[in-house]
CSV table of C-alpha atoms in Angstrom, one decimal:
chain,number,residue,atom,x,y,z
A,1,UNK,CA,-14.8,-3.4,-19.6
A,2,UNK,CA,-12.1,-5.5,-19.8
A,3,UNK,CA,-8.9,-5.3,-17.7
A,4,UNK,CA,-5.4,-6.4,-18.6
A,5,UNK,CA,-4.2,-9.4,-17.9
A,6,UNK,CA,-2.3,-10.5,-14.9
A,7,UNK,CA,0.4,-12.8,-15.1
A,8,UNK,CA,-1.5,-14.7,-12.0
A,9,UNK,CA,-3.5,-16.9,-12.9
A,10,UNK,CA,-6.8,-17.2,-10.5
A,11,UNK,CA,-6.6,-18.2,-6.9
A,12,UNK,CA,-8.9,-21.0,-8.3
A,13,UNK,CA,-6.1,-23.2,-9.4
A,14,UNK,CA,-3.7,-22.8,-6.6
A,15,UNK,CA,-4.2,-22.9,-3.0
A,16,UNK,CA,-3.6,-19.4,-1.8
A,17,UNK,CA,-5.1,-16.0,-1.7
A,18,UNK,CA,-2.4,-13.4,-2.1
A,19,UNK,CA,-2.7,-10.0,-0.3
A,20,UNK,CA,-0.1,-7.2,-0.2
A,21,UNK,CA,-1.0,-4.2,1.7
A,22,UNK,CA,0.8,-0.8,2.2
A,23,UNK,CA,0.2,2.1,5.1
A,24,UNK,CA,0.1,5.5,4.1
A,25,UNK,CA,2.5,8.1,5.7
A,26,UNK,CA,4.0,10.8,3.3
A,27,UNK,CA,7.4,10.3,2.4
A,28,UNK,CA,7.8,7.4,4.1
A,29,UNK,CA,6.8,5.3,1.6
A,30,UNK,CA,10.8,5.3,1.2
A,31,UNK,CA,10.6,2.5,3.7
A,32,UNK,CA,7.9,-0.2,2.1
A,33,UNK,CA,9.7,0.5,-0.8
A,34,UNK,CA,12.8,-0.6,0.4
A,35,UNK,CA,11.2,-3.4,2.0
A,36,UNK,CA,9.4,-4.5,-1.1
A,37,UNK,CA,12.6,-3.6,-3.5
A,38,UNK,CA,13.9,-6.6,-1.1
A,39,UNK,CA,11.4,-8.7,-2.0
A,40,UNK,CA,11.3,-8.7,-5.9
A,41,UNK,CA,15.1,-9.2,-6.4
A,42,UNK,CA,14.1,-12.7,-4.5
A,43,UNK,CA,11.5,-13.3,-6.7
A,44,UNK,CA,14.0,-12.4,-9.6
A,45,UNK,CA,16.2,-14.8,-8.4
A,46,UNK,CA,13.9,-18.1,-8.8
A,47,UNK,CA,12.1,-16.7,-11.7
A,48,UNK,CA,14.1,-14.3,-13.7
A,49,UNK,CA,15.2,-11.0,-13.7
A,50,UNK,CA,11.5,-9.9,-15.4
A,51,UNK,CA,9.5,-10.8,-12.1
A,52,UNK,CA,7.7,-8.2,-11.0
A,53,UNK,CA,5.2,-7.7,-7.4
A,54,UNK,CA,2.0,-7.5,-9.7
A,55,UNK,CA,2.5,-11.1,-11.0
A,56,UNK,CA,2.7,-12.4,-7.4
A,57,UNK,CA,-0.1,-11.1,-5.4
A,58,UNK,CA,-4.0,-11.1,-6.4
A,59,UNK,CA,-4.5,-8.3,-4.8
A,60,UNK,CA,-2.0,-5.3,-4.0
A,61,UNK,CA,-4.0,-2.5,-1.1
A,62,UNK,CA,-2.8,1.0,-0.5
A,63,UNK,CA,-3.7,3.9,1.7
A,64,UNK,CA,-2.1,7.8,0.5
A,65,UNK,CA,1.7,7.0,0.1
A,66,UNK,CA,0.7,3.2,0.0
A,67,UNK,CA,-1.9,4.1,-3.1
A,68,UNK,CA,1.1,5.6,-5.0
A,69,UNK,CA,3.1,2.6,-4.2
A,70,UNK,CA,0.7,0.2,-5.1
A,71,UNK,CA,-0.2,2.6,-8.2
A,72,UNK,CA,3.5,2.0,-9.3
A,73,UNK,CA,3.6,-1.3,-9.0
A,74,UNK,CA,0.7,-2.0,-11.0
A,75,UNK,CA,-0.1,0.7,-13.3
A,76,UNK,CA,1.0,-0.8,-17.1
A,77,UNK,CA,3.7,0.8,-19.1
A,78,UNK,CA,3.8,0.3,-23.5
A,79,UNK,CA,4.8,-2.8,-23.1
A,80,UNK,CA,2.1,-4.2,-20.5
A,81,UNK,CA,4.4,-4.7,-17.6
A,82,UNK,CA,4.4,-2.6,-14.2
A,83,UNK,CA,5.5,0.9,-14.8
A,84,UNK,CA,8.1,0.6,-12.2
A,85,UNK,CA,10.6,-2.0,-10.7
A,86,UNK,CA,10.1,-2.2,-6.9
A,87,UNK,CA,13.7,-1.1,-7.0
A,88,UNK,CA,13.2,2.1,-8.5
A,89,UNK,CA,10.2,3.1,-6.0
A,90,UNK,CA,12.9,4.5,-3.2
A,91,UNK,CA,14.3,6.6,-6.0
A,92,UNK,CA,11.0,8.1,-7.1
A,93,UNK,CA,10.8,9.4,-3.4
A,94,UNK,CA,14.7,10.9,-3.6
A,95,UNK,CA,13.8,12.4,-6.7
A,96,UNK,CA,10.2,13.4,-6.5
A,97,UNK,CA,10.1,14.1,-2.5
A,98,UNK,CA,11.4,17.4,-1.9
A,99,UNK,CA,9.4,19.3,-4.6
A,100,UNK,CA,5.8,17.4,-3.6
A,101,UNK,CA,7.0,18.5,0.1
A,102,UNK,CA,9.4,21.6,-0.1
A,103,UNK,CA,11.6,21.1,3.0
A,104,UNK,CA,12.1,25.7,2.6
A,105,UNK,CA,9.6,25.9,5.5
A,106,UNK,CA,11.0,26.6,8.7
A,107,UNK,CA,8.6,25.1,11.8
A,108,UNK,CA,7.0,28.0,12.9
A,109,UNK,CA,6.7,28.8,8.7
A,110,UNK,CA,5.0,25.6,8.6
A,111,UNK,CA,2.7,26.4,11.8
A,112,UNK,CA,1.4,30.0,10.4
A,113,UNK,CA,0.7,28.7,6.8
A,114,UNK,CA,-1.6,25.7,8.2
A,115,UNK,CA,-3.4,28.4,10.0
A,116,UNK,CA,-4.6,30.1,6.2
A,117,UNK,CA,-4.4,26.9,4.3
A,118,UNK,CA,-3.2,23.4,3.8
A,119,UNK,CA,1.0,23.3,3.9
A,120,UNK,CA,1.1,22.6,0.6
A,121,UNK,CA,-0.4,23.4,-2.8
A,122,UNK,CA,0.2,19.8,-4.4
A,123,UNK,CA,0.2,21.1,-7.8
A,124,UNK,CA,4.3,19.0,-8.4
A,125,UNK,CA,2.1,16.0,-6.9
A,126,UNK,CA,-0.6,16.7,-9.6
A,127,UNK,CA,2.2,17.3,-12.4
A,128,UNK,CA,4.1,14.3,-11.4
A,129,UNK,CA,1.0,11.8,-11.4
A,130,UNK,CA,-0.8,12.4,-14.7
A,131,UNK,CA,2.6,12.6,-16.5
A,132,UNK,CA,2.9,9.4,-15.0
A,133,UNK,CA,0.2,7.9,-15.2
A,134,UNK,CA,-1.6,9.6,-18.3
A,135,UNK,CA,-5.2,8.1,-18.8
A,136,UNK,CA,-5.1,4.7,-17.1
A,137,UNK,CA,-7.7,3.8,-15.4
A,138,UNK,CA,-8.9,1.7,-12.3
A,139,UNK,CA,-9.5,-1.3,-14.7
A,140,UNK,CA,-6.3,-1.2,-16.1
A,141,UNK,CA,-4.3,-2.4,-13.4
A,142,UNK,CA,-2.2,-5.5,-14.0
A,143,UNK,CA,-3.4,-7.0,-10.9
A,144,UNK,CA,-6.3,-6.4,-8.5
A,145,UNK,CA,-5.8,-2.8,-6.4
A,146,UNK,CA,-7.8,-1.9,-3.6
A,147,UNK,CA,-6.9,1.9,-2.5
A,148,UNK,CA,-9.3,3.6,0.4
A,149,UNK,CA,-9.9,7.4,0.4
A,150,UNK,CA,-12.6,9.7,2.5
A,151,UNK,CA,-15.5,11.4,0.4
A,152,UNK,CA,-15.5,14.8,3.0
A,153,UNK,CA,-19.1,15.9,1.0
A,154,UNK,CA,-20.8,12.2,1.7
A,155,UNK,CA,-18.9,12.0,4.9
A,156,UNK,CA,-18.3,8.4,4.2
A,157,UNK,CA,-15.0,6.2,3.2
A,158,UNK,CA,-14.8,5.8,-0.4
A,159,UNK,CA,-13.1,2.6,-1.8
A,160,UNK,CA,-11.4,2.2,-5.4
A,161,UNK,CA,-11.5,-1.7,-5.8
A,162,UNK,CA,-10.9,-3.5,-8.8
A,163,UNK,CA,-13.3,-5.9,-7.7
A,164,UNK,CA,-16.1,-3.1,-7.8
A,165,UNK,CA,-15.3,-1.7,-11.5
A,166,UNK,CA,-18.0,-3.7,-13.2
A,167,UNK,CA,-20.4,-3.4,-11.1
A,168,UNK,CA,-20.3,0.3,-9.9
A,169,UNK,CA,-18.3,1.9,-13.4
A,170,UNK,CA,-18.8,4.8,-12.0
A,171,UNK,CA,-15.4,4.3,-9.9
A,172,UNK,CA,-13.3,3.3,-12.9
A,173,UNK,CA,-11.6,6.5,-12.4
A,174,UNK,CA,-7.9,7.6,-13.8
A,175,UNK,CA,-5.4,6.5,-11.4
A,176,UNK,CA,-4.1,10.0,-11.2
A,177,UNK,CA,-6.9,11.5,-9.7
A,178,UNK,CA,-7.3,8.1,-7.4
A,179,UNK,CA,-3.5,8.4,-6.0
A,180,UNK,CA,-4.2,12.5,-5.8
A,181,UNK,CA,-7.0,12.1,-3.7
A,182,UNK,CA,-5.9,9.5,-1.3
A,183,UNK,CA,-3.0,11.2,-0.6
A,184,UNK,CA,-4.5,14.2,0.6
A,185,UNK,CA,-3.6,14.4,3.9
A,186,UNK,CA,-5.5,17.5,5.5
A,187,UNK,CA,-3.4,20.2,6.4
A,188,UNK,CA,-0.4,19.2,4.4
A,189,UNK,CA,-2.2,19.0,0.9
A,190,UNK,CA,-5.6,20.6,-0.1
A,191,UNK,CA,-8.7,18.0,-1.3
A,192,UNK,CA,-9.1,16.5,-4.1
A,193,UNK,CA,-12.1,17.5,-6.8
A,194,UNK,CA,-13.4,15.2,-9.7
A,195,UNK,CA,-16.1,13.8,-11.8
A,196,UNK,CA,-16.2,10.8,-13.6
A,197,UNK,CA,-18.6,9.4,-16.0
A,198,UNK,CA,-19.9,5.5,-16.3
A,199,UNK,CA,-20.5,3.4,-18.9
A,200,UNK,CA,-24.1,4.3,-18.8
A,201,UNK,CA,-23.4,8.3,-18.8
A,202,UNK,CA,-24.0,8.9,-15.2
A,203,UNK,CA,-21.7,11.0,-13.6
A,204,UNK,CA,-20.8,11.1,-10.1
A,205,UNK,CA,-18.6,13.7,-8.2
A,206,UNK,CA,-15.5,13.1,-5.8
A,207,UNK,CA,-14.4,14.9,-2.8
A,208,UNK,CA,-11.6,13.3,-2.0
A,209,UNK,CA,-8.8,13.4,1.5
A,210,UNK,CA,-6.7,10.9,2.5
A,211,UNK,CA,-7.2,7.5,3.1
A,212,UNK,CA,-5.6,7.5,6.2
A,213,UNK,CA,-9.0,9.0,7.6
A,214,UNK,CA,-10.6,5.8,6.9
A,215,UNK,CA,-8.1,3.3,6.8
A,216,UNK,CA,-4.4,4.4,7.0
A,217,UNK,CA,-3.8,0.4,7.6
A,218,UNK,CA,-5.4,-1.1,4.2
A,219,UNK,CA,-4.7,-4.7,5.2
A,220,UNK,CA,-8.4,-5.0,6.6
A,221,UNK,CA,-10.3,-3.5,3.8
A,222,UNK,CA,-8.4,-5.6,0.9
A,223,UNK,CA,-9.1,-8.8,2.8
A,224,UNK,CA,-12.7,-7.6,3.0
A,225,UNK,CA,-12.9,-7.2,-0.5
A,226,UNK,CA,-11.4,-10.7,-1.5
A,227,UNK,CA,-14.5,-11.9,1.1
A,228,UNK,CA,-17.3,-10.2,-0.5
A,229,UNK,CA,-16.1,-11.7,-4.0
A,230,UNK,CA,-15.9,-15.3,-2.5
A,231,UNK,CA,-19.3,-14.9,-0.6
A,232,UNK,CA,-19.9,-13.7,-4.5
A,233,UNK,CA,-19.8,-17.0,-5.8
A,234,UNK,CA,-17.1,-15.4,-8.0
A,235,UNK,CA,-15.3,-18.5,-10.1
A,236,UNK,CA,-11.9,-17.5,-9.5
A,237,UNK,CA,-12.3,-18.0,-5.9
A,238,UNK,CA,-14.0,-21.4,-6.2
A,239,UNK,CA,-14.3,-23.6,-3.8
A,240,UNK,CA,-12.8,-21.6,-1.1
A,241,UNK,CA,-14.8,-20.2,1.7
A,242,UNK,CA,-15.0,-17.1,3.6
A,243,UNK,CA,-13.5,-18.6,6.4
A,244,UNK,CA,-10.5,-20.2,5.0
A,245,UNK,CA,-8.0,-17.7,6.4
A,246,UNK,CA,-5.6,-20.7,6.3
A,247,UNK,CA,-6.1,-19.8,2.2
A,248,UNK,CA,-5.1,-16.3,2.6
A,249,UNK,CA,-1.7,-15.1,3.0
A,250,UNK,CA,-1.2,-11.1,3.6
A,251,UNK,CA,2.0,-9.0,3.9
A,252,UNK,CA,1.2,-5.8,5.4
A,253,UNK,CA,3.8,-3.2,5.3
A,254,UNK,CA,3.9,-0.2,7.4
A,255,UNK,CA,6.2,3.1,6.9
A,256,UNK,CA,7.2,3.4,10.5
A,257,UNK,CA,6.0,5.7,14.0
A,258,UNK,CA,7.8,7.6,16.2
A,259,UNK,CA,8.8,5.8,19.5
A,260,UNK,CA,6.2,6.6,21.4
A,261,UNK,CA,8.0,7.4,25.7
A,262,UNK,CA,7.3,11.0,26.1
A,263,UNK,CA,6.0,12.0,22.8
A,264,UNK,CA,3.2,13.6,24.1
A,265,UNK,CA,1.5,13.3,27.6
A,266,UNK,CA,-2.2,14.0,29.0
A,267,UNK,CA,-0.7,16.8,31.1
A,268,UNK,CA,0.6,18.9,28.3
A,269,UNK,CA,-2.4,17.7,25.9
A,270,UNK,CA,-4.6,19.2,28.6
A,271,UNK,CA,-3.3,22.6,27.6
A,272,UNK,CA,-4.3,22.3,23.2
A,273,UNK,CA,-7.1,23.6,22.0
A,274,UNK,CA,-7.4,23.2,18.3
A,275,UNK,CA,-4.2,24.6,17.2
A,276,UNK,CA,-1.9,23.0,19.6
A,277,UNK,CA,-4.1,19.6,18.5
A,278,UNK,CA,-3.1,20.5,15.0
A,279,UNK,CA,0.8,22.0,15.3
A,280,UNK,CA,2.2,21.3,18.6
A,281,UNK,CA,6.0,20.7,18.8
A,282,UNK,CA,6.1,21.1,14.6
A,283,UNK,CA,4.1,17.9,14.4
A,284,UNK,CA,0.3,17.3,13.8
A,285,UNK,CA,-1.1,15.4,16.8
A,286,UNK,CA,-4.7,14.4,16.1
A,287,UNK,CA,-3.5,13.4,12.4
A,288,UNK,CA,-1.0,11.4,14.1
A,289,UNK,CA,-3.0,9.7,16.5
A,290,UNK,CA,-5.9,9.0,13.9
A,291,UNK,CA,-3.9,7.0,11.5
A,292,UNK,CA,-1.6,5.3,13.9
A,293,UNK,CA,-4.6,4.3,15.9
A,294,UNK,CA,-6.0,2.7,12.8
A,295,UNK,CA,-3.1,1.2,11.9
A,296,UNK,CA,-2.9,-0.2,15.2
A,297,UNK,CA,-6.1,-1.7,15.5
A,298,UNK,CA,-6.0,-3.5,12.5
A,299,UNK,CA,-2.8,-5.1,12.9
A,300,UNK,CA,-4.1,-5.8,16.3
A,301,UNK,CA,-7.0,-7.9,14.7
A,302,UNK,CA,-5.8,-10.0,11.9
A,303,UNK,CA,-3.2,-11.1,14.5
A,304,UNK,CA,-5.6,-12.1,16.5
A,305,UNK,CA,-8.3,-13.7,14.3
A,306,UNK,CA,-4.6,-15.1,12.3
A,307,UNK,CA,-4.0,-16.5,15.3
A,308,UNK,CA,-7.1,-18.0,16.7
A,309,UNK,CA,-7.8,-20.0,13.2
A,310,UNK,CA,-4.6,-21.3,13.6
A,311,UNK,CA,-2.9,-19.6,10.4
A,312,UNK,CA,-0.9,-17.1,12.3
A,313,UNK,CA,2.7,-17.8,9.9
A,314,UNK,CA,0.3,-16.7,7.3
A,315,UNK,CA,0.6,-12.6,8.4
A,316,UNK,CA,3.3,-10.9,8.1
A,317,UNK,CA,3.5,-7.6,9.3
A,318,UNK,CA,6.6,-5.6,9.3
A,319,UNK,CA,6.6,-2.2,11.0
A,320,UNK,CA,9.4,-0.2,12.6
A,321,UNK,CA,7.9,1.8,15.7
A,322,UNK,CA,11.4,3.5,16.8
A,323,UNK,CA,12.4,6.0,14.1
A,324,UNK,CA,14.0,9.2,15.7
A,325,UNK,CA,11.6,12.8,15.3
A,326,UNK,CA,12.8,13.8,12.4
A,327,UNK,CA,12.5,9.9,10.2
A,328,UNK,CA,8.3,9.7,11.7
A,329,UNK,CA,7.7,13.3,9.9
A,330,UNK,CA,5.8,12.7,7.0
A,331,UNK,CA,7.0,15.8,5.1
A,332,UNK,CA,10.6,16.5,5.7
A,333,UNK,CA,12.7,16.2,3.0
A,334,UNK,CA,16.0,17.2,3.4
A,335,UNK,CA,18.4,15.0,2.0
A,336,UNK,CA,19.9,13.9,5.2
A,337,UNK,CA,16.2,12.5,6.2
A,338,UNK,CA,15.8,10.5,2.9
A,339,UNK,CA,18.9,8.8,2.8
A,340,UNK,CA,18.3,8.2,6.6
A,341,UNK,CA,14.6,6.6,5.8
A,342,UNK,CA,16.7,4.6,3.2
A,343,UNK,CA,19.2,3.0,5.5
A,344,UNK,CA,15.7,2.4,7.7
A,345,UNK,CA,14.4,0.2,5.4
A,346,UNK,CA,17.5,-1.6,5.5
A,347,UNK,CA,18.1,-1.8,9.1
A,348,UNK,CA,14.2,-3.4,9.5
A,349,UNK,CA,14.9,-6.1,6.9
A,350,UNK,CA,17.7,-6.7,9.6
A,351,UNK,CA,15.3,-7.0,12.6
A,352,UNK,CA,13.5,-9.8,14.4
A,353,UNK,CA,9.5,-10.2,12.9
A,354,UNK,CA,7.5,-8.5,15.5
A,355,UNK,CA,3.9,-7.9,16.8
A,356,UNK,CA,2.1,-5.3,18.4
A,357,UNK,CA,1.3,-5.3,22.0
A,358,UNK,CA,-1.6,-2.9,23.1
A,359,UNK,CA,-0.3,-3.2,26.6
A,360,UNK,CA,2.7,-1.6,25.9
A,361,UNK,CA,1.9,-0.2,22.5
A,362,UNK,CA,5.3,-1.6,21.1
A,363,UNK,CA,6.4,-4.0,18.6
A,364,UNK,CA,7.7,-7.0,19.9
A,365,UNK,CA,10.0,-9.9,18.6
A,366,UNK,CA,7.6,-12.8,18.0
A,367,UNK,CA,10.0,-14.8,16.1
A,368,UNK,CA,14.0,-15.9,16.1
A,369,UNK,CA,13.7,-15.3,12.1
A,370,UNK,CA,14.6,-11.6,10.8
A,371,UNK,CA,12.2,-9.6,8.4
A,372,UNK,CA,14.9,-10.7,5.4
A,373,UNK,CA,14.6,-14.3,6.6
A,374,UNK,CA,10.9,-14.5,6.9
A,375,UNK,CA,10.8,-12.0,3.0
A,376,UNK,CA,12.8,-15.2,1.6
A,377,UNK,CA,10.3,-17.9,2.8
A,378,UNK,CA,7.6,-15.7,1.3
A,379,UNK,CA,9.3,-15.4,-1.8
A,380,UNK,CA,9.9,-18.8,-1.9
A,381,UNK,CA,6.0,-19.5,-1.4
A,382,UNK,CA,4.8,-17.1,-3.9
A,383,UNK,CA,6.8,-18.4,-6.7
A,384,UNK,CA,5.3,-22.2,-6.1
A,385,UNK,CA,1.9,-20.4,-5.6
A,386,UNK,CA,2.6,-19.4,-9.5
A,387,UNK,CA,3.6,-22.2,-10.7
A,388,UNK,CA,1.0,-24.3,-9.3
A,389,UNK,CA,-1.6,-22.4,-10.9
A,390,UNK,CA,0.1,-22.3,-13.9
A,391,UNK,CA,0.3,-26.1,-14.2
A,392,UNK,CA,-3.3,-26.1,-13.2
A,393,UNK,CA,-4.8,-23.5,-15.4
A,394,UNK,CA,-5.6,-23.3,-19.2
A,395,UNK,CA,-4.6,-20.1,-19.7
A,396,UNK,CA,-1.1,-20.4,-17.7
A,397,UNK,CA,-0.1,-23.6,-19.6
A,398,UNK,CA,-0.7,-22.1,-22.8
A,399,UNK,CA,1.7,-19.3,-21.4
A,400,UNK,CA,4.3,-21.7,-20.3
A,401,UNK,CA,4.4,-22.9,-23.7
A,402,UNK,CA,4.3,-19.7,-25.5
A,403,UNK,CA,7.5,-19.1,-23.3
A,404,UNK,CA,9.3,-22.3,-24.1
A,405,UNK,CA,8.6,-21.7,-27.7
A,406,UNK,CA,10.2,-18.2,-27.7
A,407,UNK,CA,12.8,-19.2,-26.0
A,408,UNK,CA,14.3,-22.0,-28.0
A,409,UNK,CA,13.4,-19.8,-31.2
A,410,UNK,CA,15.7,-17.0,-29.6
A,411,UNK,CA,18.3,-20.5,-29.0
């Protein structure tokens, strides 16, 4: 099957790998998107107000909120550009948020409903996504996705990669059910059921929660994937080698925690059985402490290993670990919460670039430069990173030109 064509050309002709990667976390996903909004309108201003994410990065990861971000940025609309601006994503959430998760609930509402069912239905979620996304598949993407999710009948993680399309068509599955199924956070929204046929007529069934389960922090398994293609002998990867991290260059994008003092202690966790593990104080503990942890952990690593092969300006990670109660909550939906997730977004483009510390499970300033700062530098790199492969590549000159020619017709 054949894919549409990136903008990009292959890592092949230039000299970096480029990852984006996006947490999951509900309605959060206001805050990468404000983050990434950032991002494009520096990319618009050295290359035109048509730059778009997708043209930039080779690869773009996403786990539950992060798949529908990533699912946005790359899904094609009639014209064969992204279906929507990274501006617009913070808008989608305004608009969309409060009917996927109805804010009518009061706390203990919310408490007895989990108890019967999930807290949700997710049929507006359901609506929302195939309107939007229609029949486009996994193979349609304008640039590589990779978007984790947890098969809860094979008890195993189930990955959506581009990479894998041809040689497992059994995944090339409509983006609509892909986003519906990682984003199926248990308790809040019920699993996700589908079957999809390959190329070959073999059918193969999905039972589908969250990704978060696996890998709420996709950073790992996108980086993974770009490493199996190389070890591959794939040619757009030629001649780098597994072990090139100096090659790679990742943005990993979380959608914030809760500051962490006197959250929760051992002393009144001694007390839950399975219901207070599931409900205490409104929240959802073991959900929380599942996909944080994860998060965590891989942040935790690629700094490390970024670090040790001497690459370590080559991660970025930009997390916010001090929103207030009410901003962590991954379903509440009043307005005053989403304009406050907004400003957020804002406020972290603001702040120093930090790092996690597992010692005192903070993020802490590793840097003089802000999150805006070190978003223009990256900018600055990706759009040289394009232009060098276009230079270098057939394909990319003959687009160049193309351009040039329409552009003095239209003189």
């Amino acid at each position: 099957m054949e894919r549409s064509r990136s903008l990009l050309q292959p890592p092949t002709y230039g000299n970096l790998i480029t990852i984006l990667s996006i947490d999951g976390g509900g309605i959060k996903g206001i805050i990468p998107g404000t983050i990434l909004a950032f991002l494009e309108s520096e990319l618009q201003k050295l290359d035109g107000e048509d730059a778009r994410i997708a043209d930039y990065f080779d690869v773009i990861a996403g786990t539950s909120t992060g798949g529908l971000v990533t699912t946005m940025l790359t899904a094609p609309d009639e014209n064969n550009r992204p279906l929507y601006a990274a501006k617009d994503i913070p808008q989608f959430y305004l608009d969309n948020g409060p009917h996927i998760f109805p804010s009518s609930w009061t706390t203990i509402g919310k408490v007895f409903k989990e108890v019967e069912g999930p807290r949700y239905d997710g049929k507006y979620l359901r609506e929302i996504l195939k309107e939007k996304l229609g029949n486009t598949r996994l193979h349609q993407t304008l640039t590589n996705v990779v978007i984790p999710t947890f098969d809860i009948k094979q008890m195993q993680p189930t990955i959506f990669s581009s990479y894998e399309v041809n040689k497992n068509p059994t995944i090339d599955a409509l983006l609509s059910d892909i986003c519906i199924g990682t984003s199926a956070a248990p308790t809040y929204l019920p699993p996700h059921y589908f079957t999809n046929e390959g190329t070959a007529g073999e059918v193969r069934e999905f039972n589908l929660i969250d990704g978060g389960m696996a890998a709420n922090n996709p950073a790992l398994v996108a980086i993974s994937e770009v490493t199996k293609e190389i070890t591959s002998g794939s040619a757009d990867f030629f001649p780098i080698k597994p072990t090139d991290y100096h090659r790679f260059l990742v943005l990993s994008l979380g959608t914030g925690s809760p500051r962490s003092e006197g959250r929760f202690t051992a002393e009144t966790a001694a007390k839950w059985g399975i219901f207070g593990w599931l409900t205490s104080s409104g929240a959802n503990p073991l959900i929380d402490v599942f996909m944080r942890g994860s998060a965590d952990m891989v942040d935790y690593h690629l700094s490390t290993v970024f670090q040790a092969l001497h690459s370590e300006k080559n991660y970025i990670r930009i997390q916010d670990d001090s929103l207030c109660e009410a901003f962590a909550s991954t379903d509440c939906t009043t307005k005053e919460n989403l304009e406050g997730l907004v400003k957020v977004g804002h406020e972290l483009l603001k702040k120093r670039v930090s790092c996690i510390n597992l010692a005192t499970g903070r993020y802490e300033p590793i840097s003089e430069h802000s999150n805006e700062e070190i978003l223009k530098r990256l900018a600055d790199l990706l759009s040289k990173e394009k232009r060098l492969r276009d230079i270098r590549s057939p394909h990319g000159r003959r687009h160049a030109e193309a351009q040039v020619v329409a552009e003095n017709a239209g003189c």
